[in-house]
mmCIF file of C-alpha atoms and ligand atoms in Angstrom:
data_model
loop_
_atom_site.group_PDB
_atom_site.id
_atom_site.type_symbol
_atom_site.label_atom_id
_atom_site.label_comp_id
_atom_site.label_asym_id
_atom_site.label_seq_id
_atom_site.Cartn_x
_atom_site.Cartn_y
_atom_site.Cartn_z
ATOM 1 C CA MET F 237 0.000 0.000 0.000
ATOM 2 C CA SER F 238 1.389 3.406 -0.905
ATOM 3 C CA VAL F 239 1.515 6.371 1.441
ATOM 4 C CA MET F 240 -1.296 8.018 -0.504
ATOM 5 C CA GLU F 241 -3.504 4.916 -0.183
ATOM 6 C CA MET F 242 -2.856 4.690 3.554
ATOM 7 C CA ALA F 243 -3.895 8.322 4.000
ATOM 8 C CA ALA F 244 -6.956 7.821 1.817
ATOM 9 C CA LYS F 245 -8.207 4.948 3.990
ATOM 10 C CA THR F 246 -9.110 7.300 6.822
ATOM 11 C CA LYS F 247 -11.339 10.300 7.239
ATOM 12 C CA PHE F 248 -8.137 12.253 7.648
ATOM 13 C CA ALA F 249 -8.125 12.635 3.864
ATOM 14 C CA ASP F 250 -11.295 14.747 4.065
ATOM 15 C CA LEU F 251 -9.679 17.377 6.283
ATOM 16 C CA THR F 252 -8.401 20.652 4.845
ATOM 17 C CA PHE F 253 -4.640 21.109 4.802
ATOM 18 C CA ASP F 254 -4.860 23.592 7.698
ATOM 19 C CA GLN F 255 -6.788 21.037 9.749
ATOM 20 C CA LYS F 256 -4.164 18.380 8.993
ATOM 21 C CA LEU F 257 -1.420 20.776 10.031
ATOM 22 C CA ASP F 258 -3.362 21.470 13.207
ATOM 23 C CA ARG F 259 -3.479 17.718 13.989
ATOM 24 C CA LEU F 260 0.293 17.487 13.654
ATOM 25 C CA ALA F 261 0.697 20.544 15.899
ATOM 26 C CA GLU F 262 -1.605 19.018 18.500
ATOM 27 C CA VAL F 263 0.339 15.741 18.474
ATOM 28 C CA ALA F 264 3.622 17.693 18.783
ATOM 29 C CA VAL F 265 2.425 19.540 21.899
ATOM 30 C CA GLN F 266 0.263 16.857 23.571
ATOM 31 C CA VAL F 267 2.199 13.680 22.699
ATOM 32 C CA GLY F 268 5.660 14.887 21.652
ATOM 33 C CA LEU F 269 6.265 17.365 24.460
ATOM 34 C CA GLY F 270 3.561 16.536 26.997
ATOM 35 C CA LEU F 271 3.836 20.291 27.663
ATOM 36 C CA ARG F 272 2.837 21.292 31.194
ATOM 37 C CA ALA F 273 0.895 24.419 32.159
ATOM 38 C CA GLY F 274 3.345 27.128 33.226
ATOM 39 C CA GLN F 275 6.191 25.644 31.173
ATOM 40 C CA GLU F 276 8.246 27.735 28.754
ATOM 41 C CA LEU F 277 8.795 26.407 25.213
ATOM 42 C CA ILE F 278 11.896 27.023 23.089
ATOM 43 C CA MET F 279 11.434 26.076 19.442
ATOM 44 C CA SER F 280 13.752 26.009 16.427
ATOM 45 C CA ALA F 281 12.432 25.882 12.871
ATOM 46 C CA PRO F 282 13.211 26.637 9.232
ATOM 47 C CA LEU F 283 11.642 29.874 8.006
ATOM 48 C CA GLU F 284 9.297 27.926 5.681
ATOM 49 C CA ALA F 285 7.785 26.188 8.741
ATOM 50 C CA ALA F 286 6.158 29.391 10.033
ATOM 51 C CA PRO F 287 2.552 28.125 9.435
ATOM 52 C CA LEU F 288 3.292 24.979 11.502
ATOM 53 C CA VAL F 289 5.139 27.042 14.127
ATOM 54 C CA ARG F 290 2.045 29.239 14.549
ATOM 55 C CA ARG F 291 -0.214 26.176 15.001
ATOM 56 C CA ILE F 292 2.175 24.684 17.547
ATOM 57 C CA THR F 293 2.377 28.031 19.341
ATOM 58 C CA GLU F 294 -1.434 28.143 19.578
ATOM 59 C CA HIS F 295 -1.602 24.623 21.007
ATOM 60 C CA ALA F 296 1.229 25.416 23.433
ATOM 61 C CA TYR F 297 -0.571 28.486 24.809
ATOM 62 C CA LYS F 298 -3.848 26.508 25.008
ATOM 63 C CA ALA F 299 -1.903 23.959 27.083
ATOM 64 C CA GLY F 300 -0.835 26.795 29.407
ATOM 65 C CA ALA F 301 2.644 27.641 28.071
ATOM 66 C CA LEU F 302 4.321 30.506 29.961
ATOM 67 C CA LEU F 303 6.079 31.796 26.831
ATOM 68 C CA VAL F 304 6.888 30.355 23.391
ATOM 69 C CA THR F 305 10.128 31.550 21.766
ATOM 70 C CA THR F 306 11.098 30.422 18.255
ATOM 71 C CA PHE F 307 14.525 30.617 16.615
ATOM 72 C CA TYR F 308 14.208 30.538 12.823
ATOM 73 C CA SER F 309 16.901 29.328 10.451
ATOM 74 C CA ASP F 310 17.159 30.205 6.776
ATOM 75 C CA ASP F 311 18.925 28.036 4.192
ATOM 76 C CA PRO F 312 19.979 30.862 1.790
ATOM 77 C CA SER F 313 21.512 32.755 4.747
ATOM 78 C CA VAL F 314 23.481 29.627 5.659
ATOM 79 C CA LEU F 315 24.784 29.427 2.078
ATOM 80 C CA ALA F 316 25.734 33.118 2.146
ATOM 81 C CA ARG F 317 28.151 32.312 4.966
ATOM 82 C CA TYR F 318 29.891 29.689 2.795
ATOM 83 C CA GLU F 319 30.101 32.120 -0.098
ATOM 84 C CA TYR F 320 31.171 35.347 1.605
ATOM 85 C CA ALA F 321 32.302 34.822 5.218
ATOM 86 C CA ALA F 322 35.943 35.123 6.277
ATOM 87 C CA ASP F 323 37.698 31.794 6.861
ATOM 88 C CA ALA F 324 37.742 32.341 10.634
ATOM 89 C CA SER F 325 33.935 32.229 10.621
ATOM 90 C CA PHE F 326 34.008 28.436 10.234
ATOM 91 C CA ASP F 327 35.649 27.885 13.627
ATOM 92 C CA TYR F 328 33.162 30.131 15.386
ATOM 93 C CA ALA F 329 29.793 29.445 16.997
ATOM 94 C CA PRO F 330 27.744 31.769 19.243
ATOM 95 C CA THR F 331 28.496 30.159 22.606
ATOM 96 C CA TRP F 332 26.550 32.990 24.301
ATOM 97 C CA LEU F 333 23.367 31.946 22.459
ATOM 98 C CA HIS F 334 23.776 28.224 23.173
ATOM 99 C CA ASP F 335 24.493 29.034 26.834
ATOM 100 C CA ALA F 336 21.320 31.103 27.035
ATOM 101 C CA ILE F 337 19.262 28.241 25.580
ATOM 102 C CA ALA F 338 20.875 25.824 28.071
ATOM 103 C CA ALA F 339 19.957 28.261 30.858
ATOM 104 C CA GLY F 340 16.373 28.267 29.564
ATOM 105 C CA PHE F 341 16.265 24.455 29.691
ATOM 106 C CA ARG F 342 17.717 24.469 33.223
ATOM 107 C CA SER F 343 15.032 26.894 34.358
ATOM 108 C CA GLY F 344 12.288 24.590 33.073
ATOM 109 C CA ALA F 345 11.785 25.175 29.352
ATOM 110 C CA ALA F 346 10.792 22.373 26.973
ATOM 111 C CA ARG F 347 12.425 22.073 23.557
ATOM 112 C CA LEU F 348 10.821 21.484 20.174
ATOM 113 C CA ALA F 349 12.787 21.254 16.935
ATOM 114 C CA ILE F 350 11.134 21.336 13.525
ATOM 115 C CA ALA F 351 13.088 19.439 10.872
ATOM 116 C CA GLY F 352 12.812 20.583 7.279
ATOM 117 C CA ALA F 353 16.064 22.155 6.119
ATOM 118 C CA ASN F 354 17.278 21.125 2.657
ATOM 119 C CA PRO F 355 19.227 17.885 3.306
ATOM 120 C CA ALA F 356 21.547 18.650 0.369
ATOM 121 C CA LEU F 357 22.107 22.319 1.252
ATOM 122 C CA LEU F 358 25.855 22.010 1.789
ATOM 123 C CA ALA F 359 26.556 19.219 -0.722
ATOM 124 C CA LYS F 360 28.633 21.499 -2.954
ATOM 125 C CA GLN F 361 30.525 23.248 -0.127
ATOM 126 C CA ASP F 362 34.085 22.504 1.019
ATOM 127 C CA PRO F 363 33.775 19.422 3.322
ATOM 128 C CA ALA F 364 36.600 20.740 5.528
ATOM 129 C CA ARG F 365 34.685 23.972 6.177
ATOM 130 C CA VAL F 366 31.438 22.070 6.779
ATOM 131 C CA ALA F 367 33.230 19.834 9.285
ATOM 132 C CA ARG F 368 34.847 22.833 11.050
ATOM 133 C CA ALA F 369 31.521 24.642 11.356
ATOM 134 C CA ASN F 370 29.892 21.462 12.695
ATOM 135 C CA VAL F 371 32.619 20.930 15.292
ATOM 136 C CA ALA F 372 32.366 24.571 16.456
ATOM 137 C CA ALA F 373 28.563 24.295 16.707
ATOM 138 C CA SER F 374 28.775 20.931 18.545
ATOM 139 C CA LYS F 375 31.257 22.335 21.080
ATOM 140 C CA ALA F 376 29.201 25.463 21.735
ATOM 141 C CA GLY F 377 25.976 23.459 21.857
ATOM 142 C CA LYS F 378 27.282 20.827 24.272
ATOM 143 C CA PRO F 379 25.762 22.187 27.516
ATOM 144 C CA ALA F 380 22.299 22.427 25.925
ATOM 145 C CA MET F 381 22.663 19.129 24.042
ATOM 146 C CA GLU F 382 23.656 17.257 27.201
ATOM 147 C CA LEU F 383 20.383 18.247 28.879
ATOM 148 C CA ILE F 384 18.611 16.778 25.857
ATOM 149 C CA THR F 385 20.617 13.544 25.443
ATOM 150 C CA ARG F 386 20.356 12.922 29.201
ATOM 151 C CA HIS F 387 16.586 13.483 28.880
ATOM 152 C CA GLU F 388 16.662 15.988 31.720
ATOM 153 C CA ILE F 389 13.956 18.007 29.951
ATOM 154 C CA ASN F 390 10.941 17.094 27.804
ATOM 155 C CA TRP F 391 11.717 17.539 24.119
ATOM 156 C CA THR F 392 10.594 16.446 20.683
ATOM 157 C CA ILE F 393 11.266 16.787 16.958
ATOM 158 C CA VAL F 394 8.584 16.967 14.258
ATOM 159 C CA ALA F 395 8.939 17.618 10.540
ATOM 160 C CA CYS F 396 7.673 20.220 8.094
ATOM 161 C CA ALA F 397 7.670 19.704 4.307
ATOM 162 C CA THR F 398 9.726 22.419 2.601
ATOM 163 C CA PRO F 399 10.181 22.930 -1.181
ATOM 164 C CA GLU F 400 13.899 22.070 -1.460
ATOM 165 C CA TRP F 401 13.538 18.975 0.716
ATOM 166 C CA ALA F 402 10.414 17.850 -1.185
ATOM 167 C CA LYS F 403 12.151 18.223 -4.577
ATOM 168 C CA LEU F 404 14.978 15.974 -3.354
ATOM 169 C CA VAL F 405 12.546 13.305 -2.100
ATOM 170 C CA PHE F 406 10.321 13.435 -5.214
ATOM 171 C CA PRO F 407 12.634 14.411 -8.081
ATOM 172 C CA GLY F 408 10.938 15.185 -11.367
ATOM 173 C CA GLU F 409 7.688 16.352 -9.755
ATOM 174 C CA PRO F 410 6.601 20.016 -9.958
ATOM 175 C CA GLU F 411 7.362 21.794 -6.679
ATOM 176 C CA ASN F 412 3.732 22.006 -5.463
ATOM 177 C CA VAL F 413 3.145 18.290 -6.167
ATOM 178 C CA ALA F 414 6.399 17.301 -4.455
ATOM 179 C CA VAL F 415 5.530 19.383 -1.361
ATOM 180 C CA ALA F 416 2.013 17.895 -1.188
ATOM 181 C CA LYS F 417 3.419 14.349 -1.500
ATOM 182 C CA LEU F 418 6.008 14.991 1.202
ATOM 183 C CA TRP F 419 3.321 16.357 3.532
ATOM 184 C CA ASP F 420 1.248 13.220 2.988
ATOM 185 C CA ALA F 421 4.263 11.040 3.735
ATOM 186 C CA ILE F 422 4.978 13.069 6.903
ATOM 187 C CA PHE F 423 1.373 12.843 8.133
ATOM 188 C CA VAL F 424 1.205 9.061 7.579
ATOM 189 C CA SER F 425 4.676 8.356 9.019
ATOM 190 C CA SER F 426 3.974 10.581 12.017
ATOM 191 C CA ARG F 427 0.787 8.577 12.686
ATOM 192 C CA VAL F 428 -1.468 11.636 12.537
ATOM 193 C CA ALA F 429 -3.385 10.445 9.433
ATOM 194 C CA VAL F 430 -5.875 8.564 11.625
ATOM 195 C CA GLU F 431 -9.143 9.502 13.318
ATOM 196 C CA ASP F 432 -7.685 9.969 16.789
ATOM 197 C CA PRO F 433 -3.920 10.546 16.589
ATOM 198 C CA VAL F 434 -3.452 11.037 20.349
ATOM 199 C CA GLN F 435 -5.065 7.621 21.023
ATOM 200 C CA GLU F 436 -3.080 6.042 18.159
ATOM 201 C CA TRP F 437 0.125 7.282 19.788
ATOM 202 C CA ARG F 438 -0.934 5.873 23.152
ATOM 203 C CA GLU F 439 -1.368 2.413 21.567
ATOM 204 C CA HIS F 440 1.795 2.666 19.459
ATOM 205 C CA GLY F 441 3.798 3.673 22.556
ATOM 206 C CA ALA F 442 2.414 0.678 24.473
ATOM 207 C CA ARG F 443 3.475 -1.712 21.673
ATOM 208 C CA LEU F 444 6.999 -0.283 21.620
ATOM 209 C CA LYS F 445 7.189 -0.569 25.409
ATOM 210 C CA LYS F 446 6.215 -4.265 25.312
ATOM 211 C CA ARG F 447 9.051 -5.007 22.870
ATOM 212 C CA MET F 448 11.480 -2.960 24.939
ATOM 213 C CA ASP F 449 10.468 -4.838 28.136
ATOM 214 C CA MET F 450 11.092 -8.167 26.360
ATOM 215 C CA LEU F 451 14.596 -7.067 25.323
ATOM 216 C CA ASN F 452 15.368 -5.766 28.812
ATOM 217 C CA THR F 453 14.288 -9.111 30.320
ATOM 218 C CA LYS F 454 16.506 -11.090 27.905
ATOM 219 C CA ARG F 455 19.715 -9.203 28.848
ATOM 220 C CA PHE F 456 21.552 -10.219 25.650
ATOM 221 C CA SER F 457 25.296 -9.637 25.683
ATOM 222 C CA ALA F 458 25.432 -9.038 21.916
ATOM 223 C CA LEU F 459 23.377 -8.750 18.738
ATOM 224 C CA HIS F 460 24.414 -10.453 15.517
ATOM 225 C CA PHE F 461 23.330 -8.872 12.215
ATOM 226 C CA LYS F 462 23.480 -10.882 8.997
ATOM 227 C CA GLY F 463 22.400 -9.617 5.576
ATOM 228 C CA PRO F 464 23.829 -8.677 2.159
ATOM 229 C CA GLY F 465 27.318 -7.233 2.812
ATOM 230 C CA THR F 466 26.765 -7.424 6.568
ATOM 231 C CA ASP F 467 28.130 -9.854 9.160
ATOM 232 C CA LEU F 468 28.349 -7.771 12.295
ATOM 233 C CA THR F 469 28.481 -8.552 15.995
ATOM 234 C CA VAL F 470 27.497 -5.643 18.224
ATOM 235 C CA GLY F 471 28.422 -6.297 21.859
ATOM 236 C CA LEU F 472 26.097 -4.479 24.251
ATOM 237 C CA ALA F 473 27.290 -2.280 27.140
ATOM 238 C CA ASP F 474 27.424 -4.077 30.493
ATOM 239 C CA GLU F 475 24.535 -2.224 32.114
ATOM 240 C CA HIS F 476 22.657 -1.524 28.874
ATOM 241 C CA LEU F 477 19.007 -0.599 28.974
ATOM 242 C CA TRP F 478 16.671 -0.747 25.969
ATOM 243 C CA ALA F 479 14.510 2.305 25.294
ATOM 244 C CA GLY F 480 11.708 2.949 22.843
ATOM 245 C CA GLY F 481 8.651 5.109 22.486
ATOM 246 C CA GLY F 482 8.102 7.603 25.257
ATOM 247 C CA THR F 483 10.495 8.697 27.980
ATOM 248 C CA ALA F 484 9.912 10.067 31.450
ATOM 249 C CA ALA F 485 12.299 13.036 31.388
ATOM 250 C CA GLY F 486 14.343 14.089 34.407
ATOM 251 C CA ASN F 487 11.856 16.927 35.012
ATOM 252 C CA GLY F 488 9.133 14.302 35.519
ATOM 253 C CA ILE F 489 7.320 14.976 32.229
ATOM 254 C CA TYR F 490 6.532 12.095 29.863
ATOM 255 C CA CYS F 491 7.458 12.905 26.252
ATOM 256 C CA GLN F 492 7.933 11.258 22.818
ATOM 257 C CA PRO F 493 11.331 12.633 21.766
ATOM 258 C CA ASN F 494 10.904 11.778 18.074
ATOM 259 C CA ILE F 495 7.831 12.034 15.875
ATOM 260 C CA PRO F 496 7.831 9.631 14.141
ATOM 261 C CA THR F 497 9.435 6.872 16.198
ATOM 262 C CA GLU F 498 9.456 3.138 15.495
ATOM 263 C CA GLU F 499 12.708 2.046 17.132
ATOM 264 C CA CYS F 500 13.836 0.088 20.186
ATOM 265 C CA PHE F 501 17.388 1.185 20.900
ATOM 266 C CA THR F 502 20.205 0.653 23.362
ATOM 267 C CA THR F 503 23.906 1.279 24.043
ATOM 268 C CA PRO F 504 26.518 -0.920 22.360
ATOM 269 C CA HIS F 505 29.852 -1.630 24.086
ATOM 270 C CA LYS F 506 32.347 0.784 22.539
ATOM 271 C CA ASP F 507 35.114 -1.892 22.411
ATOM 272 C CA ARG F 508 33.062 -4.969 21.452
ATOM 273 C CA VAL F 509 31.888 -4.391 17.880
ATOM 274 C CA ASN F 510 33.407 -6.643 15.202
ATOM 275 C CA GLY F 511 32.794 -7.448 11.558
ATOM 276 C CA THR F 512 31.565 -5.763 8.420
ATOM 277 C CA VAL F 513 28.423 -3.790 7.790
ATOM 278 C CA ARG F 514 26.931 -2.183 4.702
ATOM 279 C CA ALA F 515 24.395 0.634 4.891
ATOM 280 C CA SER F 516 20.995 -0.247 3.443
ATOM 281 C CA LYS F 517 20.081 3.375 2.659
ATOM 282 C CA PRO F 518 22.030 6.542 1.816
ATOM 283 C CA LEU F 519 22.879 8.818 4.716
ATOM 284 C CA SER F 520 22.107 12.504 4.596
ATOM 285 C CA HIS F 521 24.521 14.270 6.917
ATOM 286 C CA GLN F 522 24.493 18.035 7.550
ATOM 287 C CA GLY F 523 23.726 18.915 3.967
ATOM 288 C CA THR F 524 25.751 16.221 2.226
ATOM 289 C CA LEU F 525 24.700 12.817 0.949
ATOM 290 C CA ILE F 526 26.808 9.747 1.709
ATOM 291 C CA GLU F 527 25.955 6.699 -0.378
ATOM 292 C CA ASN F 528 26.736 2.964 -0.115
ATOM 293 C CA ILE F 529 28.656 3.149 3.156
ATOM 294 C CA ALA F 530 30.629 -0.013 3.964
ATOM 295 C CA VAL F 531 32.770 -0.256 7.088
ATOM 296 C CA ARG F 532 34.765 -2.830 9.020
ATOM 297 C CA PHE F 533 35.002 -2.789 12.823
ATOM 298 C CA GLU F 534 37.758 -4.286 14.937
ATOM 299 C CA ASN F 535 37.313 -4.284 18.707
ATOM 300 C CA GLY F 536 34.816 -1.456 18.474
ATOM 301 C CA ARG F 537 36.828 0.779 16.138
ATOM 302 C CA ILE F 538 36.163 1.424 12.459
ATOM 303 C CA VAL F 539 39.356 0.364 10.697
ATOM 304 C CA GLU F 540 38.068 0.673 7.129
ATOM 305 C CA ALA F 541 35.366 2.953 5.722
ATOM 306 C CA THR F 542 34.246 3.395 2.120
ATOM 307 C CA ALA F 543 31.351 5.083 0.326
ATOM 308 C CA THR F 544 30.574 5.548 -3.371
ATOM 309 C CA ALA F 545 29.622 9.196 -2.776
ATOM 310 C CA GLY F 546 30.633 11.468 0.088
ATOM 311 C CA GLU F 547 33.497 9.202 1.222
ATOM 312 C CA ASP F 548 35.546 12.266 2.154
ATOM 313 C CA VAL F 549 32.719 13.578 4.353
ATOM 314 C CA LEU F 550 32.378 10.139 5.967
ATOM 315 C CA ASN F 551 36.084 9.945 6.764
ATOM 316 C CA ARG F 552 36.141 13.452 8.195
ATOM 317 C CA LEU F 553 33.071 12.641 10.251
ATOM 318 C CA ILE F 554 34.548 9.516 11.856
ATOM 319 C CA SER F 555 37.799 11.391 12.470
ATOM 320 C CA THR F 556 36.035 14.058 14.586
ATOM 321 C CA ASP F 557 37.402 12.373 17.736
ATOM 322 C CA ASP F 558 38.211 8.819 18.910
ATOM 323 C CA GLY F 559 34.560 8.171 19.759
ATOM 324 C CA GLY F 560 33.558 9.142 16.217
ATOM 325 C CA ARG F 561 34.838 5.745 15.017
ATOM 326 C CA ARG F 562 32.848 3.803 17.588
ATOM 327 C CA LEU F 563 29.181 3.014 18.081
ATOM 328 C CA GLY F 564 26.955 4.886 20.522
ATOM 329 C CA GLU F 565 23.605 3.338 19.599
ATOM 330 C CA VAL F 566 22.101 0.225 18.079
ATOM 331 C CA ALA F 567 18.405 0.148 17.179
ATOM 332 C CA LEU F 568 15.918 -2.429 15.922
ATOM 333 C CA VAL F 569 13.107 -1.366 13.584
ATOM 334 C CA PRO F 570 10.832 -3.810 11.738
ATOM 335 C CA HIS F 571 10.679 -3.622 7.954
ATOM 336 C CA SER F 572 6.882 -3.326 8.290
ATOM 337 C CA SER F 573 7.146 0.166 9.873
ATOM 338 C CA PRO F 574 4.897 2.651 8.006
ATOM 339 C CA ILE F 575 8.000 4.576 6.966
ATOM 340 C CA ALA F 576 9.679 1.517 5.420
ATOM 341 C CA GLN F 577 6.403 0.520 3.764
ATOM 342 C CA SER F 578 5.938 3.987 2.251
ATOM 343 C CA GLY F 579 9.026 3.222 0.177
ATOM 344 C CA VAL F 580 9.968 6.893 0.441
ATOM 345 C CA LEU F 581 13.590 7.785 1.047
ATOM 346 C CA PHE F 582 13.303 10.981 3.079
ATOM 347 C CA TRP F 583 17.005 11.981 3.098
ATOM 348 C CA ASN F 584 16.341 12.866 6.737
ATOM 349 C CA THR F 585 17.478 10.746 9.676
ATOM 350 C CA LEU F 586 14.345 11.441 11.743
ATOM 351 C CA PHE F 587 12.368 9.464 9.156
ATOM 352 C CA ASP F 588 14.904 7.155 7.551
ATOM 353 C CA GLU F 589 16.233 5.839 10.889
ATOM 354 C CA ASN F 590 12.673 4.738 11.665
ATOM 355 C CA ALA F 591 12.458 2.830 8.398
ATOM 356 C CA ALA F 592 15.211 0.340 9.246
ATOM 357 C CA SER F 593 17.350 -1.131 11.981
ATOM 358 C CA HIS F 594 20.317 1.165 12.434
ATOM 359 C CA ILE F 595 23.516 1.956 14.264
ATOM 360 C CA ALA F 596 24.837 5.351 15.307
ATOM 361 C CA LEU F 597 28.435 6.488 15.406
ATOM 362 C CA GLY F 598 29.463 8.633 18.347
ATOM 363 C CA GLN F 599 27.826 9.716 21.579
ATOM 364 C CA ALA F 600 25.864 7.105 23.564
ATOM 365 C CA TYR F 601 22.674 7.929 25.468
ATOM 366 C CA SER F 602 23.405 7.669 29.204
ATOM 367 C CA THR F 603 19.674 7.000 29.645
ATOM 368 C CA CYS F 604 20.315 3.656 27.900
ATOM 369 C CA ILE F 605 22.561 2.569 30.805
ATOM 370 C CA ILE F 606 21.119 1.422 34.145
ATOM 371 C CA GLY F 607 21.776 4.350 36.502
ATOM 372 C CA GLY F 608 23.538 6.160 33.651
ATOM 373 C CA GLU F 609 22.012 9.567 34.446
ATOM 374 C CA LYS F 610 24.005 9.651 37.672
ATOM 375 C CA MET F 611 27.306 8.392 36.208
ATOM 376 C CA ASP F 612 30.205 10.682 35.294
ATOM 377 C CA ALA F 613 32.139 10.353 32.022
ATOM 378 C CA GLU F 614 34.638 7.877 33.535
ATOM 379 C CA GLN F 615 31.935 5.591 34.927
ATOM 380 C CA LEU F 616 30.059 5.621 31.627
ATOM 381 C CA ALA F 617 33.246 4.681 29.752
ATOM 382 C CA ALA F 618 33.874 1.838 32.233
ATOM 383 C CA VAL F 619 30.597 0.097 31.326
ATOM 384 C CA GLY F 620 31.327 0.608 27.623
ATOM 385 C CA ALA F 621 29.272 3.702 26.746
ATOM 386 C CA ASN F 622 30.941 5.716 23.981
ATOM 387 C CA ALA F 623 31.621 9.463 24.128
ATOM 388 C CA SER F 624 31.973 11.787 21.137
ATOM 389 C CA LEU F 625 30.988 15.190 19.807
ATOM 390 C CA ILE F 626 28.978 13.472 17.072
ATOM 391 C CA HIS F 627 25.924 11.204 17.034
ATOM 392 C CA VAL F 628 25.096 10.064 13.506
ATOM 393 C CA ASP F 629 22.587 7.310 12.770
ATOM 394 C CA TRP F 630 22.792 5.215 9.639
ATOM 395 C CA MET F 631 20.548 2.530 8.347
ATOM 396 C CA ILE F 632 21.652 -1.095 8.055
ATOM 397 C CA GLY F 633 18.331 -2.982 8.219
ATOM 398 C CA SER F 634 16.201 -4.184 5.320
ATOM 399 C CA GLY F 635 13.753 -6.913 4.392
ATOM 400 C CA GLU F 636 16.807 -9.153 4.003
ATOM 401 C CA MET F 637 18.340 -8.637 7.449
ATOM 402 C CA ASP F 638 18.399 -11.361 10.130
ATOM 403 C CA VAL F 639 19.180 -10.418 13.746
ATOM 404 C CA ASP F 640 20.050 -12.801 16.577
ATOM 405 C CA GLY F 641 20.334 -12.043 20.271
ATOM 406 C CA VAL F 642 23.444 -13.645 21.807
ATOM 407 C CA THR F 643 23.463 -14.473 25.519
ATOM 408 C CA ALA F 644 26.487 -14.314 27.832
ATOM 409 C CA ASP F 645 27.073 -18.084 27.489
ATOM 410 C CA GLY F 646 27.204 -17.770 23.678
ATOM 411 C CA ALA F 647 23.754 -19.205 22.896
ATOM 412 C CA SER F 648 21.887 -17.323 20.185
ATOM 413 C CA GLU F 649 18.211 -16.780 19.660
ATOM 414 C CA PRO F 650 16.451 -15.377 16.566
ATOM 415 C CA LEU F 651 15.079 -11.843 17.096
ATOM 416 C CA MET F 652 14.343 -10.788 13.519
ATOM 417 C CA ARG F 653 14.042 -12.752 10.286
ATOM 418 C CA LYS F 654 13.915 -10.965 6.933
ATOM 419 C CA GLY F 655 13.528 -7.693 8.783
ATOM 420 C CA GLU F 656 10.537 -8.708 10.937
ATOM 421 C CA TRP F 657 10.298 -9.501 14.647
ATOM 422 C CA VAL F 658 10.227 -13.267 15.207
HETATM 423 ZN ZN1 LIG E 838 17.982 5.623 16.688
HETATM 424 ZN ZN1 LIG E 839 20.379 7.982 17.155
#
């Protein structure tokens, strides 16, 4: 069934576009953030997302938001920097702004990010400059990002169809058709194209939780992935904890950090990953596209990395720091997820990572370690949790992937066959 057919099966199709947008906004505030009365909201969005931002702002104030503040980004202004800025610009990031946002989070604000920037925006720019700008932004953003990765605050990400993104996803279509198609794909994938999206999310969250509880009961010591070009053993961190669906943030508020979300994920052991793995989908990273990634791991470290496009970007990325060559996340997603079934390649990790089982290079989530929130960097490293400035997910699962759970005594048990839960 195509995305269009799935949308057409429900009354959702009869709504006006504004009503559909309003549904997504409601899900973002009610389900994604679980926004509390009296809570401040800090939002970031591309300029083209203003209509969605306004809907979200309305729902936030109806939910009792203290104040909603939005930071807009603009793709052509980003490109102007690459064209005209002095070289020193690429090692600079506004630490003062990131610090202020971190202060906002610490004083109780929730965070909502709207994805929608052109995934190929920086594809033609100097990879060295792109990498430098990313490192500067990651360093400056660390205090705010840590509050997010440690789930100390309630946060979520939702998507907005924008013309440049839509043209990349649906090449050859006129702009208005491409945008409409991308919106449909976003509504279906985000599970808002149903009669009662808030109830749908409640049920979907419960299903993810059941799977997560099963994996946490099993306490596997490793996962073994086998598929075309892939024979990979991912050892799991000693005190690993599986997560999926909603999270109770440190501030006590229950949120769905990603809309959509289809994954159960945990922390690999940074020194216990061995074998070869081939990506099953292209990776869109900070404006560049990396295709046909193939890597080999030895004792947790990538020792060989190739790609048919963007290989230079890939090698710079994994060279960011020592942790950039190691895994910080492993996630299981069935091939029957609505995103995989849509057959759409979104060129956006928020969607594509929920279409397939995946691994992430770089920073591990301390919330995926038992007691991890209270551990310092040394303690986290001791149980095998990786540390890095980067966290980049890439897709390895497909309808041809088998996954086994391996127990401490070496026995293995089938978890997925041909991409589906056993
Ligand atoms: Zn993930
Ligand atoms: Zn991830």
